[in-house]
PDB file of C-alpha atoms and ligand atoms in Angstrom:
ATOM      1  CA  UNK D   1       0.000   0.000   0.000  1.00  0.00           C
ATOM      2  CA  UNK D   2       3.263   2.673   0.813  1.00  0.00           C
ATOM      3  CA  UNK D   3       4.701   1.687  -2.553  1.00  0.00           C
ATOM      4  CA  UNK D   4       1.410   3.047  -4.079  1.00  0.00           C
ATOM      5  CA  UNK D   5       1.047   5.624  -2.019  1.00  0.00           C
ATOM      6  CA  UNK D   6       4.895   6.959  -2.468  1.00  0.00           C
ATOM      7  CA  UNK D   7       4.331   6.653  -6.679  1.00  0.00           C
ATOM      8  CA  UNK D   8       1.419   9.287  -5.899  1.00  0.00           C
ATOM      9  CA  UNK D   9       3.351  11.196  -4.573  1.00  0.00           C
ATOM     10  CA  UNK D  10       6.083  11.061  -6.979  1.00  0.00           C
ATOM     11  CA  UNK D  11       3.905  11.847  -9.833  1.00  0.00           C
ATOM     12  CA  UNK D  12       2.382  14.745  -7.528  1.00  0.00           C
ATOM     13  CA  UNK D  13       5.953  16.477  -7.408  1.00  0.00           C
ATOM     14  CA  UNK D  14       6.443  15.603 -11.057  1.00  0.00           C
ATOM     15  CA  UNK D  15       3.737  17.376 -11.725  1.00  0.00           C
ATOM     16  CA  UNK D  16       4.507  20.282  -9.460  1.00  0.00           C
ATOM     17  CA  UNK D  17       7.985  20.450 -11.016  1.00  0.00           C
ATOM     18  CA  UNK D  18       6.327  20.609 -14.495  1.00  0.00           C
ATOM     19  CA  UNK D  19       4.368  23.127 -13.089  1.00  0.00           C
ATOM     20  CA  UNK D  20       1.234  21.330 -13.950  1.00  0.00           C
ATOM     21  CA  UNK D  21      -0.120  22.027 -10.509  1.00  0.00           C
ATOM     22  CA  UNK D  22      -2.174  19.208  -8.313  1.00  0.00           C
ATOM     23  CA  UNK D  23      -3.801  17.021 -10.134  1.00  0.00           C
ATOM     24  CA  UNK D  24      -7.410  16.643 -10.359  1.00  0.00           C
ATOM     25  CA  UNK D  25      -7.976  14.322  -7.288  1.00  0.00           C
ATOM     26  CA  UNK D  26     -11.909  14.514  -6.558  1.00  0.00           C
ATOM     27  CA  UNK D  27     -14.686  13.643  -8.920  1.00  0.00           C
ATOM     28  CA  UNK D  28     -14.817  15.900 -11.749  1.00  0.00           C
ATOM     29  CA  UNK D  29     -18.236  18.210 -12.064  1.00  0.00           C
ATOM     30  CA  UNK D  30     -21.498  15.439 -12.728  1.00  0.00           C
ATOM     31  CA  UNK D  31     -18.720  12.412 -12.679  1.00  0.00           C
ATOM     32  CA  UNK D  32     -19.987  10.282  -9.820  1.00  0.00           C
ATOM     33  CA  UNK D  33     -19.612   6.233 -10.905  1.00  0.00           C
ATOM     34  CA  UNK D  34     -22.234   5.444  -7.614  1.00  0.00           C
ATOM     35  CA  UNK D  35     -24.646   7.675  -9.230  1.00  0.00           C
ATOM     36  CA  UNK D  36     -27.437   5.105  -9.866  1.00  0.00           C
ATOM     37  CA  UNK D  37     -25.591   2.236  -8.648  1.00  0.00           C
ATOM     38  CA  UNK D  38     -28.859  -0.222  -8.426  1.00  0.00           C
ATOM     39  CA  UNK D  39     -28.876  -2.037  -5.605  1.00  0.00           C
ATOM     40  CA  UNK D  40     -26.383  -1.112  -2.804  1.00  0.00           C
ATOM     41  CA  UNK D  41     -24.125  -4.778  -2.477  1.00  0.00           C
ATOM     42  CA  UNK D  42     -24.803  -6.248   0.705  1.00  0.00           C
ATOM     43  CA  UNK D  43     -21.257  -6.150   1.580  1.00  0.00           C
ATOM     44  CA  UNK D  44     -20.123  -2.506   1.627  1.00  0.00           C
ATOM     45  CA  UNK D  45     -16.130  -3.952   0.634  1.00  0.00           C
ATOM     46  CA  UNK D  46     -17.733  -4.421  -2.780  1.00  0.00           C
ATOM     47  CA  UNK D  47     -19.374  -0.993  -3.438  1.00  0.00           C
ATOM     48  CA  UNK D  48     -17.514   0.706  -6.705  1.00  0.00           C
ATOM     49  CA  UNK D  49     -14.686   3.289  -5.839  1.00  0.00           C
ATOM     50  CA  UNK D  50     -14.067   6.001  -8.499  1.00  0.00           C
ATOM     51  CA  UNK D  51      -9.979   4.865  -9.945  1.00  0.00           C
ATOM     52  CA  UNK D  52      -7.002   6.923  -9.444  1.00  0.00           C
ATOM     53  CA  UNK D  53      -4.685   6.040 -12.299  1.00  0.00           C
ATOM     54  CA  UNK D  54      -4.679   4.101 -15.189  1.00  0.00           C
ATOM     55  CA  UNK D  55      -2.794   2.475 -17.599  1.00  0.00           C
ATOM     56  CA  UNK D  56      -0.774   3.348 -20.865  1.00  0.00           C
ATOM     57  CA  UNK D  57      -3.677   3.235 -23.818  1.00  0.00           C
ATOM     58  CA  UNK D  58      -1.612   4.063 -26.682  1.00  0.00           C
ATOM     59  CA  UNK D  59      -2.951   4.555 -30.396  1.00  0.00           C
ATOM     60  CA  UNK D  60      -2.403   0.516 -31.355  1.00  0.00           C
ATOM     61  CA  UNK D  61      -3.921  -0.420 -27.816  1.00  0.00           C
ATOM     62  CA  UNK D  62      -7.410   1.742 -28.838  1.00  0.00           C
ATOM     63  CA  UNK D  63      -7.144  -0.135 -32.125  1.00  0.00           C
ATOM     64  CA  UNK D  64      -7.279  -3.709 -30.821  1.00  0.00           C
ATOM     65  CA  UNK D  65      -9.508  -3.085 -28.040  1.00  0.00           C
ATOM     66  CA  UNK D  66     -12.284  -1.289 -30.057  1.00  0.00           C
ATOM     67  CA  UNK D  67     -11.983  -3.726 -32.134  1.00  0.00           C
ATOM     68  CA  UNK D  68     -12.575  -6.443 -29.489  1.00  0.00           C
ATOM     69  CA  UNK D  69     -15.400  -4.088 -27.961  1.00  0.00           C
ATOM     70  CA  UNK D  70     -16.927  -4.504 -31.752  1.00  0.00           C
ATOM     71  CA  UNK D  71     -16.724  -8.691 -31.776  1.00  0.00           C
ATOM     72  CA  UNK D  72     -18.055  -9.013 -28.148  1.00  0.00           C
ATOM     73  CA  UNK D  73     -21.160  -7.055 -28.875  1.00  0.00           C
ATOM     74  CA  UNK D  74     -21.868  -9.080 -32.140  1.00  0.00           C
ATOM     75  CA  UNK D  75     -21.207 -12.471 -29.820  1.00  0.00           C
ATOM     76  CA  UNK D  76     -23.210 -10.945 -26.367  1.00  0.00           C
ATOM     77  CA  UNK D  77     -26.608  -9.801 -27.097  1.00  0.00           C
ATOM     78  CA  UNK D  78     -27.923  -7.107 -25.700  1.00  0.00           C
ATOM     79  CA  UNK D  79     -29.206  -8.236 -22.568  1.00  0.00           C
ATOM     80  CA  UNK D  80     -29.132  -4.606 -20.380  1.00  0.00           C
ATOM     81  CA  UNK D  81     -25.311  -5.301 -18.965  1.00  0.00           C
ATOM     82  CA  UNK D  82     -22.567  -7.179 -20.396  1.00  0.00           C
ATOM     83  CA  UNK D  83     -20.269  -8.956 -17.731  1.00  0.00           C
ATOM     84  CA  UNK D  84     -16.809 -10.742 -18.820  1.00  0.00           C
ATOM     85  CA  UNK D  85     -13.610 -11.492 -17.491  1.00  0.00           C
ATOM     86  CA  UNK D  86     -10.187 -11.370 -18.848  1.00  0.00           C
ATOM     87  CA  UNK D  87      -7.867 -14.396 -17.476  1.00  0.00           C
ATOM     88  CA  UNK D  88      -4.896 -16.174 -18.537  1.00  0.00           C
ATOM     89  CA  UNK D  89      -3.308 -19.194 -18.747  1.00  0.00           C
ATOM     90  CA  UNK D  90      -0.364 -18.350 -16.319  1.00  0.00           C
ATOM     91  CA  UNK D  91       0.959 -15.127 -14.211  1.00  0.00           C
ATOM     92  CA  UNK D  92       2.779 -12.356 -16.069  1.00  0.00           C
ATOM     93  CA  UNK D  93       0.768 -12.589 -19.141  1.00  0.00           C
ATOM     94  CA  UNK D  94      -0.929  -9.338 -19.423  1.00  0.00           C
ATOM     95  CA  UNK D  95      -4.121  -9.801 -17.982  1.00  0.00           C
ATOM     96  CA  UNK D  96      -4.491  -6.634 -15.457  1.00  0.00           C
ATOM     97  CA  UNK D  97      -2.731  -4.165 -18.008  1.00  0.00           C
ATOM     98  CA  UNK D  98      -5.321  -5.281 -21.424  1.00  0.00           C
ATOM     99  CA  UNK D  99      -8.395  -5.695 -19.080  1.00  0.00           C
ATOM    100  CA  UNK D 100      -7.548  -2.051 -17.708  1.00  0.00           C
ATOM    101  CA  UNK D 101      -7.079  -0.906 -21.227  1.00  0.00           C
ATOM    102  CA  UNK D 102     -10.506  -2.440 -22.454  1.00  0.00           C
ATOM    103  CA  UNK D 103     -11.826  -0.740 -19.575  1.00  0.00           C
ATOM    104  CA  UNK D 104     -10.918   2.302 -20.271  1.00  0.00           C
ATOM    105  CA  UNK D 105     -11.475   2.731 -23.602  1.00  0.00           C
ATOM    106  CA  UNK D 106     -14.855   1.588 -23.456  1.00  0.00           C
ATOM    107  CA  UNK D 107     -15.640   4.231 -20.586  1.00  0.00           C
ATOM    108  CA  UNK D 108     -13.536   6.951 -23.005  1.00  0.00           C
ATOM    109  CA  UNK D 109     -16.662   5.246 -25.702  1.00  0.00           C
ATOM    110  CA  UNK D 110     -19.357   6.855 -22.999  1.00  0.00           C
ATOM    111  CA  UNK D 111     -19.716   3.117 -21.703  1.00  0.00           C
ATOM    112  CA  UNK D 112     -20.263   2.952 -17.749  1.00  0.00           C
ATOM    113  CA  UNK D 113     -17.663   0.499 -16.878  1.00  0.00           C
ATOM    114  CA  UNK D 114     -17.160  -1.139 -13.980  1.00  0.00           C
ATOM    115  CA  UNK D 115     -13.415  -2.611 -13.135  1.00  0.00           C
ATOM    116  CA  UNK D 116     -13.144  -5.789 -10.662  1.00  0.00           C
ATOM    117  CA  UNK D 117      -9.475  -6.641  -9.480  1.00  0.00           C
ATOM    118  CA  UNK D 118     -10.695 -10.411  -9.241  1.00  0.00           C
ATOM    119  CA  UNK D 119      -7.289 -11.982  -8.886  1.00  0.00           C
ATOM    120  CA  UNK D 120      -6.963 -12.178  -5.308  1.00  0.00           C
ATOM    121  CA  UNK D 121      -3.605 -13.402  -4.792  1.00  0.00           C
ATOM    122  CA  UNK D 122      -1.858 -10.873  -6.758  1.00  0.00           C
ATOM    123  CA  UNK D 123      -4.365  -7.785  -6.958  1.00  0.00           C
ATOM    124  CA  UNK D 124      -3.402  -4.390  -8.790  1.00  0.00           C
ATOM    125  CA  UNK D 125      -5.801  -2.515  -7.640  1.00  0.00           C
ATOM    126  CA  UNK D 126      -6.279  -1.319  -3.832  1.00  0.00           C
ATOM    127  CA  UNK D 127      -8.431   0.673  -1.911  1.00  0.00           C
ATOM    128  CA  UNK D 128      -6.491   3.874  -0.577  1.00  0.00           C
ATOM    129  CA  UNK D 129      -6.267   4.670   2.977  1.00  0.00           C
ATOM    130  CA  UNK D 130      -9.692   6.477   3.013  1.00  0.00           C
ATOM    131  CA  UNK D 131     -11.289   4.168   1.320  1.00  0.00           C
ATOM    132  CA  UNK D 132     -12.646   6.663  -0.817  1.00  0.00           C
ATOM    133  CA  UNK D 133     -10.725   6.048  -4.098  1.00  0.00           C
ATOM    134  CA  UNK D 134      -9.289   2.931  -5.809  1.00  0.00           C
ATOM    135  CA  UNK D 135      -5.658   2.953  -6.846  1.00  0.00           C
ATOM    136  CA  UNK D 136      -3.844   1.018  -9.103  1.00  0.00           C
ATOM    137  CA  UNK D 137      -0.354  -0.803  -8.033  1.00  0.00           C
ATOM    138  CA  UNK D 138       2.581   1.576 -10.016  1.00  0.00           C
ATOM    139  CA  UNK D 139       3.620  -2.361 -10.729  1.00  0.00           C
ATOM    140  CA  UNK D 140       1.271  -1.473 -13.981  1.00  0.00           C
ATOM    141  CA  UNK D 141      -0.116   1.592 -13.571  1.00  0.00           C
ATOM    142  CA  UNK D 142       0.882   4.893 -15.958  1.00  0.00           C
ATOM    143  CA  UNK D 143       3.129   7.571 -14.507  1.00  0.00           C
ATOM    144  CA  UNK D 144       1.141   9.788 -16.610  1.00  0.00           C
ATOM    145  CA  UNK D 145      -2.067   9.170 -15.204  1.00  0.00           C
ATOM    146  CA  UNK D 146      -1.307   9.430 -11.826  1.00  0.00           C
ATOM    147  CA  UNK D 147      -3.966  10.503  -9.959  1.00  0.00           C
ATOM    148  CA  UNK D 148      -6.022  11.542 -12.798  1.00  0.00           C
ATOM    149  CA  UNK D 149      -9.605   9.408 -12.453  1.00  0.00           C
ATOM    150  CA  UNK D 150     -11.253   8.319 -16.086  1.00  0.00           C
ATOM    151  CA  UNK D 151     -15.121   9.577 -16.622  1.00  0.00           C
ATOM    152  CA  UNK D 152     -17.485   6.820 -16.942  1.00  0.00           C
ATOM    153  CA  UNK D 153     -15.012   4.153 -14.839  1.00  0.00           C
ATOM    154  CA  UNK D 154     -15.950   2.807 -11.326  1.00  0.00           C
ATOM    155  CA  UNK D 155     -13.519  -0.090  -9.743  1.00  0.00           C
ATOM    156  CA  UNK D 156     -14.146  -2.514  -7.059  1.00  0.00           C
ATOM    157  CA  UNK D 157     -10.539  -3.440  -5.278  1.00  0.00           C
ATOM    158  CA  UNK D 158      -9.386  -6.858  -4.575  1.00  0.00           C
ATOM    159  CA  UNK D 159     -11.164  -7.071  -1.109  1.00  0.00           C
ATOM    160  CA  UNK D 160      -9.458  -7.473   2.337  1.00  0.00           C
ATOM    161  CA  UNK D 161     -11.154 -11.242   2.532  1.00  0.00           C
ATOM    162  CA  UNK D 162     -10.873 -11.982  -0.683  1.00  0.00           C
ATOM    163  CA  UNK D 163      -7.050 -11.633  -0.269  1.00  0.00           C
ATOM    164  CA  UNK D 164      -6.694 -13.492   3.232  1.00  0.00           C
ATOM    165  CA  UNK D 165      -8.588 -16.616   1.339  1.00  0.00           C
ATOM    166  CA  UNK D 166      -6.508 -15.836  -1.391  1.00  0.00           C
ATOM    167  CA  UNK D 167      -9.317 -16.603  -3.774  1.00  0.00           C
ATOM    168  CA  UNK D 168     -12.737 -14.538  -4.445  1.00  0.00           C
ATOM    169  CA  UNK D 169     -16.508 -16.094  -4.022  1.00  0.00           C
ATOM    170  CA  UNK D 170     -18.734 -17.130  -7.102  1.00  0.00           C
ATOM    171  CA  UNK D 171     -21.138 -15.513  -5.002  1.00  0.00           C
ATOM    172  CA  UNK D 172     -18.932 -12.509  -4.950  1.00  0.00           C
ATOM    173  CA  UNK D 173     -18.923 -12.125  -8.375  1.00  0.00           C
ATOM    174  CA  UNK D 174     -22.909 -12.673  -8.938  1.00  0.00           C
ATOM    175  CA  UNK D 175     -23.517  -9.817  -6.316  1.00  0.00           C
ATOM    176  CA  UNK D 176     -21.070  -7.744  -8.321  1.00  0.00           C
ATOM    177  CA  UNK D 177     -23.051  -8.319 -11.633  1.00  0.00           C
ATOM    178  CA  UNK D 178     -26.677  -8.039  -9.917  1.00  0.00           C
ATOM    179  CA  UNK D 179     -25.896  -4.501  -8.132  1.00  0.00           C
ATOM    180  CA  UNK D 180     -24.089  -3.319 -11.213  1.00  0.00           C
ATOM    181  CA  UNK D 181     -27.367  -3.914 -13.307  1.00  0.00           C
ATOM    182  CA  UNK D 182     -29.307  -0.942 -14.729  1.00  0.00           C
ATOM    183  CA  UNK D 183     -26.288   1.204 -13.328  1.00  0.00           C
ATOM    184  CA  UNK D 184     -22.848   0.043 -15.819  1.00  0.00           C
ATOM    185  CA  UNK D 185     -22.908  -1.365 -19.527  1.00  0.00           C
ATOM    186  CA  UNK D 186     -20.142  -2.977 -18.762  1.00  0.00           C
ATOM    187  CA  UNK D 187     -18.342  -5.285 -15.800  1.00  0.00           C
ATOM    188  CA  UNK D 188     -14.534  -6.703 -16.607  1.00  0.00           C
ATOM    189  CA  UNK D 189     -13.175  -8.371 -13.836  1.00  0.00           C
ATOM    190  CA  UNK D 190      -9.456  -8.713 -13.891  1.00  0.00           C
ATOM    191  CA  UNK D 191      -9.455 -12.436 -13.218  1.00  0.00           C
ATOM    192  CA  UNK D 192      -7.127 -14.832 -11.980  1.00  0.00           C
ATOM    193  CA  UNK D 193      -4.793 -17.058 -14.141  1.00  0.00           C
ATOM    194  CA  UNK D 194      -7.000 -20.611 -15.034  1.00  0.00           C
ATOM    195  CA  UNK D 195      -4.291 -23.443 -14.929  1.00  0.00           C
ATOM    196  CA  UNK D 196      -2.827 -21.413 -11.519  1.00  0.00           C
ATOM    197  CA  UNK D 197      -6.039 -20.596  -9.667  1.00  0.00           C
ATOM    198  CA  UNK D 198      -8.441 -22.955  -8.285  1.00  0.00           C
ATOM    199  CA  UNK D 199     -11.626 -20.265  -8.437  1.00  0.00           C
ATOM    200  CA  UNK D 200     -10.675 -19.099 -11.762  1.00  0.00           C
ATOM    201  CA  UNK D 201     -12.703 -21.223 -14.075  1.00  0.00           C
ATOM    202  CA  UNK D 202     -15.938 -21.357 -11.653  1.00  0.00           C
ATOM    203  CA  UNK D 203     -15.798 -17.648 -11.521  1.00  0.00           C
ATOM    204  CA  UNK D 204     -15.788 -17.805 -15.400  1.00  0.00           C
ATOM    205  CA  UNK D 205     -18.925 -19.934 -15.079  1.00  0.00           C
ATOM    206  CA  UNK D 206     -21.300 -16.693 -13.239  1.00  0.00           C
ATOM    207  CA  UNK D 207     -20.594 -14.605 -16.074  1.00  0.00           C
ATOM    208  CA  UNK D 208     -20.936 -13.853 -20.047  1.00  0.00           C
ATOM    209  CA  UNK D 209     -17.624 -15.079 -20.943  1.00  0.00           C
ATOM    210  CA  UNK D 210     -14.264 -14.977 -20.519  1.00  0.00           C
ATOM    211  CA  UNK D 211     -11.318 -13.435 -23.114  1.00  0.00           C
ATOM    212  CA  UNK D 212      -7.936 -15.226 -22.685  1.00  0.00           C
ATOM    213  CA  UNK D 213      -4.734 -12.971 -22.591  1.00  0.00           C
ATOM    214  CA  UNK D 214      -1.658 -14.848 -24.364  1.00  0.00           C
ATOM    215  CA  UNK D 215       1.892 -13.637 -23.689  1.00  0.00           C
ATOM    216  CA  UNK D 216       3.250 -13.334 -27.668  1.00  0.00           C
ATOM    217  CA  UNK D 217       5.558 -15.734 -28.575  1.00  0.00           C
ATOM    218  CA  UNK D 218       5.857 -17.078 -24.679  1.00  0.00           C
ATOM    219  CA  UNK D 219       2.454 -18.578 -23.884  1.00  0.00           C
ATOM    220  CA  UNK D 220       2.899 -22.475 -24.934  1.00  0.00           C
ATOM    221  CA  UNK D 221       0.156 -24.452 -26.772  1.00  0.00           C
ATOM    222  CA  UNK D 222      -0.317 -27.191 -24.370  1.00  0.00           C
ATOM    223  CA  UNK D 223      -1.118 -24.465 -21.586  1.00  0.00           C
ATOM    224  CA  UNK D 224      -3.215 -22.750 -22.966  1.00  0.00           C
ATOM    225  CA  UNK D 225      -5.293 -26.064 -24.733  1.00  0.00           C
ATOM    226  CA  UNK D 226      -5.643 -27.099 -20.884  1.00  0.00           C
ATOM    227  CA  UNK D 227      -6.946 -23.597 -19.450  1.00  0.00           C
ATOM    228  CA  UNK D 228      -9.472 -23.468 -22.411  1.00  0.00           C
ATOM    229  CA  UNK D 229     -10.483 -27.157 -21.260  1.00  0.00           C
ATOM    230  CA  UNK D 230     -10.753 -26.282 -17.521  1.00  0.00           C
ATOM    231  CA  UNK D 231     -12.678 -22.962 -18.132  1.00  0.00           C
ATOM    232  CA  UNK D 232     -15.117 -25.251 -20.831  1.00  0.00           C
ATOM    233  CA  UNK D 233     -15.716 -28.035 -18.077  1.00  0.00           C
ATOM    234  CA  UNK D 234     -16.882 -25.621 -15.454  1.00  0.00           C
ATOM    235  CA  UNK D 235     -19.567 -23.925 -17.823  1.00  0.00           C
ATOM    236  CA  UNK D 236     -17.098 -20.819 -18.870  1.00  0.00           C
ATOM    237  CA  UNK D 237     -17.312 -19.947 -22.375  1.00  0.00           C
ATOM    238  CA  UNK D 238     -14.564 -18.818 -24.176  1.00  0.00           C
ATOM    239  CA  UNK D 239     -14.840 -15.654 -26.181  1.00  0.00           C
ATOM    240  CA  UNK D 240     -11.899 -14.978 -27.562  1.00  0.00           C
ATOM    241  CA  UNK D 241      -8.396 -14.201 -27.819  1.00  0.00           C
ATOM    242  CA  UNK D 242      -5.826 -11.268 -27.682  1.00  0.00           C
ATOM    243  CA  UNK D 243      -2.213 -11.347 -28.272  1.00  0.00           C
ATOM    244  CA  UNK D 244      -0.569  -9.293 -26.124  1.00  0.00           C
ATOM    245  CA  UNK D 245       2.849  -7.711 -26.512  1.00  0.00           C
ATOM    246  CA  UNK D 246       2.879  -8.679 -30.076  1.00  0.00           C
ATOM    247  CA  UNK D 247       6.642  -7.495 -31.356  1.00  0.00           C
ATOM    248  CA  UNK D 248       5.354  -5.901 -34.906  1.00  0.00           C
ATOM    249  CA  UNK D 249       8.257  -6.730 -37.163  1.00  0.00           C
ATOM    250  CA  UNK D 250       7.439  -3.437 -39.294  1.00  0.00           C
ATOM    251  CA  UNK D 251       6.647   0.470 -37.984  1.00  0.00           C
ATOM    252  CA  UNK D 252       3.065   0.370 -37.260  1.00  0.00           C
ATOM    253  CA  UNK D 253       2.401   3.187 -39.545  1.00  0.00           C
ATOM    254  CA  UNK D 254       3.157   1.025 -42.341  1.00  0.00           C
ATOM    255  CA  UNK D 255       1.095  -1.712 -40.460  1.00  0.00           C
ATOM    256  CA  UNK D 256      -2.206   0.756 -40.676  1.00  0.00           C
ATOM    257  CA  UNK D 257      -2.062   1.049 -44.598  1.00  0.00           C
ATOM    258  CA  UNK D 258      -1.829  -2.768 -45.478  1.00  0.00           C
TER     259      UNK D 258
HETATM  260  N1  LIG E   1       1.408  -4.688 -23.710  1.00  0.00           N
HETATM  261  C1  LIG E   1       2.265  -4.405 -22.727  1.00  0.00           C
HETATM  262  N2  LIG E   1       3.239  -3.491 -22.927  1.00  0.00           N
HETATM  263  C2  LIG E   1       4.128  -3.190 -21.941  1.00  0.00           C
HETATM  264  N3  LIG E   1       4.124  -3.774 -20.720  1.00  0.00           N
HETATM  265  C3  LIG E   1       3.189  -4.682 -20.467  1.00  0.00           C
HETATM  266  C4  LIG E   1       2.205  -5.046 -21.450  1.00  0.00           C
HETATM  267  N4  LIG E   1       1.398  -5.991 -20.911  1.00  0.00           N
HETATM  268  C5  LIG E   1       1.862  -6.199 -19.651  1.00  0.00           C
HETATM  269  N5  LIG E   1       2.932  -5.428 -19.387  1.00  0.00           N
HETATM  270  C6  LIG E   1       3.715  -5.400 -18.126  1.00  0.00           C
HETATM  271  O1  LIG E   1       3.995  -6.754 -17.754  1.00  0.00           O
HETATM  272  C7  LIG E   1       3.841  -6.932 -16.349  1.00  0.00           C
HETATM  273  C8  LIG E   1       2.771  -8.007 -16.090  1.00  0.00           C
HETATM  274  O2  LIG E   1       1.552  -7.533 -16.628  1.00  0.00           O
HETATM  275  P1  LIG E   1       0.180  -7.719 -15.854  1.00  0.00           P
HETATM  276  O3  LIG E   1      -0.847  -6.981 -16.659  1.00  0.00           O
HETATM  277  O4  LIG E   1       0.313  -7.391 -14.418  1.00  0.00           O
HETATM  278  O5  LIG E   1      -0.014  -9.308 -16.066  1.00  0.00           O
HETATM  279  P2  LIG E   1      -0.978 -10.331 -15.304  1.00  0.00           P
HETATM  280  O6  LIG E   1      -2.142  -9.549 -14.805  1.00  0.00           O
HETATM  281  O7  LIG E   1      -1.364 -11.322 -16.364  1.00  0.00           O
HETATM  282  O8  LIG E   1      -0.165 -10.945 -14.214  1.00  0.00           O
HETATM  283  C9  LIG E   1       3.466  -5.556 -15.787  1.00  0.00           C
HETATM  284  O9  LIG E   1       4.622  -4.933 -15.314  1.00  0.00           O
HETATM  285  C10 LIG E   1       2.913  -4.804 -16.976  1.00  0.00           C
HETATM  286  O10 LIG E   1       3.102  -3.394 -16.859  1.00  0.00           O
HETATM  287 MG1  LIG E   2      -2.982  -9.334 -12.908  1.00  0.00          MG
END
């Protein structure tokens, strides 16, 4: 929680010494992600926390993950709220930094998103000190956003209990989806790696579907075959892919015209 806390204030001075001044820490003017929120979750750890921070969404990341936004919509009717989660097959793959980017660029779409740090032995995301905010460890989260908060995106920190058990509750994650409906489009949960997680796959199985995250060029076949067979046995459905950290072996401008 310090290490977070000291990469605020690092960016704060940063931004002093740029002379940028504080940043905006507060909801912005008619920005309030409880606004609405349906039905208040029975357990107050799980009620949404506007996010400090984000992560790096560069030109290639709003790309990809409009054009996953695009795909998911054509596979997941319309149905009032959309609820996935992004795993992996392993640790390390990705699967905190692309489900933060599809998060944001769906709430920069005018989407109400709601962001669930689901992976409860190794969360990203924490609630600060006042438990007013939700911050995101510096581990992925952009120097440049420090303590700037994205319209439109609400995120639910890895909670105190889910981290002692080390694992979060399919019941959790239902009362997550129920409370969110009527007040978010959409709920990503930043889920825990399949083949490494006991509660990954029948976390999978509460909601629409789940997109895998595959480390370019390191996640292995075999690995992967076996998470997609764990997440299909326990009722998951598997949406989709996305490569991440894909090495492009030409400039991406030249990648845009072909
Ligand atoms: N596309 C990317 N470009 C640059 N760094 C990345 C990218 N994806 C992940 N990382 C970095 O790799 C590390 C692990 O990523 P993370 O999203 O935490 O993976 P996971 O959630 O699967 O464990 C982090 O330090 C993160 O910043
Ligand atoms: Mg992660």
């Amino acid at each position: 929680m310090s290490r977070i806390y000291d990469a605020l204030k690092k960016a704060e001075s940063k931004r002093e010494h740029l002379g940028l001044g504080p940043a905006p820490i507060g909801m912005p003017p008619g920005h309030d992600p409880n606004a609405g929120w349906g039905h208040t979750p029975a357990d107050p750890a799980l009620a949404p926390l506007p996010l400090l921070g984000g992560v790096d969404l560069t030109e290639d990341a709003i790309r990809e993950t409009t054009a996953l936004r695009v795909n998911l919509e054509n596979t997941l009717p319309e149905r009032g709220i959309r609820a996935i989660m992004f795993s992996s097959a392993q640790a390390g793959e990705g699967t905190s930094t692309v489900s933060l980017q599809f998060a944001q660029s769906l709430a920069h779409g005018s989407m109400r998103v709601l962001y669930v740090d689901a992976h409860a032995r190794r969360p990203v995301c924490y609630a600060d000190d006042t438990q007013r905010y939700a911050v995101l460890d510096p581990r992925i989260a952009s120097a440049a956003m420090a303590g700037f908060m994205t319209p439109n995106l609400a995120a639910i920190p890895a909670t105190e209990e889910a981290v002692r058990a080390g694992l979060i509750s399919p019941q959790a994650v239902r009362s997550i989806v129920d409370s969110a409906m009527g007040s978010f489009d959409w709920v990503i949960f930043d889920g825990p790696p399949v083949v490494e997680s006991p509660d990954s796959a029948s976390l999978a199985a509460q909601l629409d579907g789940v997109v895998l995250v595959l480390h370019a060029g390191r996640a292995k076949r075999p690995v992967v075959t076996r998470a997609v067979d764990m997440l299909r046995k326990s009722g998951g459905r598997v949406l989709g892919t996305v490569l991440n950290r894909r090495v492009h072996e030409i400039p991406g401008f030249i990648y845009r015209r072909i």
